[in-house]
Amino acid sequence: MGKEIWKPGNFIYPVPAVLVSCRNKEGRQNFFTAAWTGTVCTNPPMAYISVRPERYSYVMIRETGEFVINLTTEAMVRAVDFGGVRSGRDVDKWKETGLTPGRACVVEAPIILESPVNVECTVEEVLELGSHHMFLAMVKAIQVEESLMDETGRFCFEKAKPLAYSHGAYCGLGEALGSFGYSIRKKTTGAKKKQKKSQRKPD
């Protein structure tokens, strides 16, 4: 099995394709597409986004210290693409995409109502790394779509058909191939299953 050697670059795929919503101090709202985002810490809950300083929303986030990470779905793919190729300086992205701003629980930045998960964040630190500046943020609140909850209280995100980004293409996630810990979970043999069934008390 051969390998080609490439120059260093960003090639960790797939990654989330999210919409980051924000507002400035005057109340003007905007959103943009980001793929450089993810989890930083569990306790305390922290996340990050990396943004080019020349982007229109960069100044909004820098001056307010707030933003919302809105997870996306296959049904939102056109809006996700549009959010990354058009600037809020030139167009009203809400109007052009048909997405709806909603009220957040903690931050002043809007959530996107069509998103199944909205992660409200406040900036803790800005790392000026180079082409992108990383906003390290504390997660302050999360809103989730009620229709994706099952009768046991489990959040069924797979029903929303989450969207990912991989090397220039938007992709669905496909079927689940396993659950956390399944590789070491003890399997119940056919004989044990039969024995357990026979030990059940009659109704």
XYZ file of C-alpha atoms in Angstrom, residues 11-145:
135
model
C -6.958 17.741 5.791
C -8.869 16.540 8.833
C -12.190 15.567 7.283
C -15.126 15.306 7.633
C -15.902 18.231 9.905
C -19.161 19.855 11.029
C -20.710 22.384 8.663
C -22.266 24.872 11.056
C -23.841 28.293 10.843
C -22.478 30.800 13.349
C -24.918 33.591 14.204
C -23.982 36.872 15.839
C -24.972 40.520 16.249
C -23.207 43.828 16.740
C -23.783 46.312 19.552
C -26.305 48.208 17.413
C -28.429 45.067 16.991
C -27.563 44.154 13.378
C -27.665 40.379 13.017
C -25.732 38.113 10.677
C -24.622 34.525 10.253
C -21.849 32.781 8.377
C -20.752 29.250 7.578
C -17.877 27.711 9.518
C -16.227 24.322 9.365
C -13.296 25.060 11.665
C -15.198 24.425 14.874
C -15.436 21.804 17.574
C -15.286 20.742 21.194
C -12.437 21.921 23.426
C -13.359 20.739 26.914
C -16.130 18.816 28.681
C -15.896 20.370 32.142
C -16.280 23.284 31.893
C -18.096 22.951 28.560
C -16.079 24.816 25.933
C -16.063 25.065 22.155
C -14.232 27.047 19.513
C -14.608 28.616 16.102
C -11.774 29.848 13.889
C -12.583 32.896 11.754
C -10.676 34.988 9.230
C -10.320 38.562 10.576
C -11.522 40.018 7.268
C -14.923 38.380 7.567
C -17.833 40.695 8.252
C -18.931 38.820 11.372
C -15.459 38.786 12.915
C -15.823 42.352 14.206
C -19.284 41.576 15.604
C -17.985 38.656 17.642
C -14.882 40.503 18.713
C -16.816 43.503 20.036
C -19.655 41.618 21.752
C -17.839 38.450 22.819
C -20.836 36.305 21.875
C -21.966 33.917 19.150
C -24.175 30.878 18.581
C -23.068 27.673 16.861
C -26.087 26.326 14.960
C -25.822 22.711 13.796
C -27.163 22.046 10.315
C -29.080 19.423 8.364
C -29.284 18.163 4.813
C -32.419 20.267 4.318
C -30.356 23.385 5.121
C -27.519 22.655 2.670
C -28.254 25.521 0.264
C -28.393 28.031 3.101
C -25.164 26.615 4.514
C -23.375 27.077 1.213
C -24.810 30.562 0.711
C -23.679 31.583 4.185
C -20.105 30.821 3.237
C -19.909 32.449 -0.183
C -21.806 35.707 0.385
C -20.960 38.449 2.841
C -23.378 40.116 5.210
C -21.832 43.403 4.103
C -23.518 42.986 0.719
C -26.702 40.971 1.282
C -29.260 40.178 3.946
C -28.556 36.481 4.418
C -31.706 35.926 6.460
C -33.836 37.187 3.600
C -31.879 35.395 0.890
C -31.897 31.986 2.603
C -35.277 32.128 4.334
C -33.723 31.240 7.689
C -35.328 32.655 10.806
C -33.537 34.392 13.688
C -34.806 33.468 17.133
C -34.161 34.500 20.694
C -31.296 32.888 22.589
C -31.592 31.938 26.270
C -28.455 33.658 27.558
C -26.584 35.574 24.859
C -27.829 38.484 22.756
C -26.785 36.859 19.479
C -29.727 35.173 17.689
C -30.233 31.459 17.232
C -31.354 30.001 13.899
C -34.779 28.437 14.416
C -34.382 25.921 11.570
C -31.291 24.463 13.239
C -31.926 21.365 15.411
C -29.252 22.379 17.935
C -28.192 25.888 18.994
C -25.084 26.242 21.160
C -24.865 29.647 22.866
C -21.303 30.761 23.556
C -19.369 33.583 25.185
C -15.769 34.265 24.199
C -13.120 33.530 26.807
C -10.004 34.145 24.746
C -8.974 35.049 21.190
C -5.886 33.355 19.774
C -4.487 35.223 16.753
C -2.933 32.227 15.018
C -2.410 33.395 11.429
C -4.949 33.272 8.612
C -7.607 32.506 11.243
C -8.190 33.747 14.769
C -9.555 31.176 17.185
C -12.378 32.184 19.521
C -12.199 29.948 22.585
C -15.618 30.080 24.169
C -17.652 28.887 27.121
C -20.928 27.136 26.310
C -23.650 28.973 28.221
C -26.815 27.261 26.986
C -28.057 24.737 24.447
C -31.428 24.608 22.731
C -32.577 21.441 20.944
C -35.526 20.646 18.700
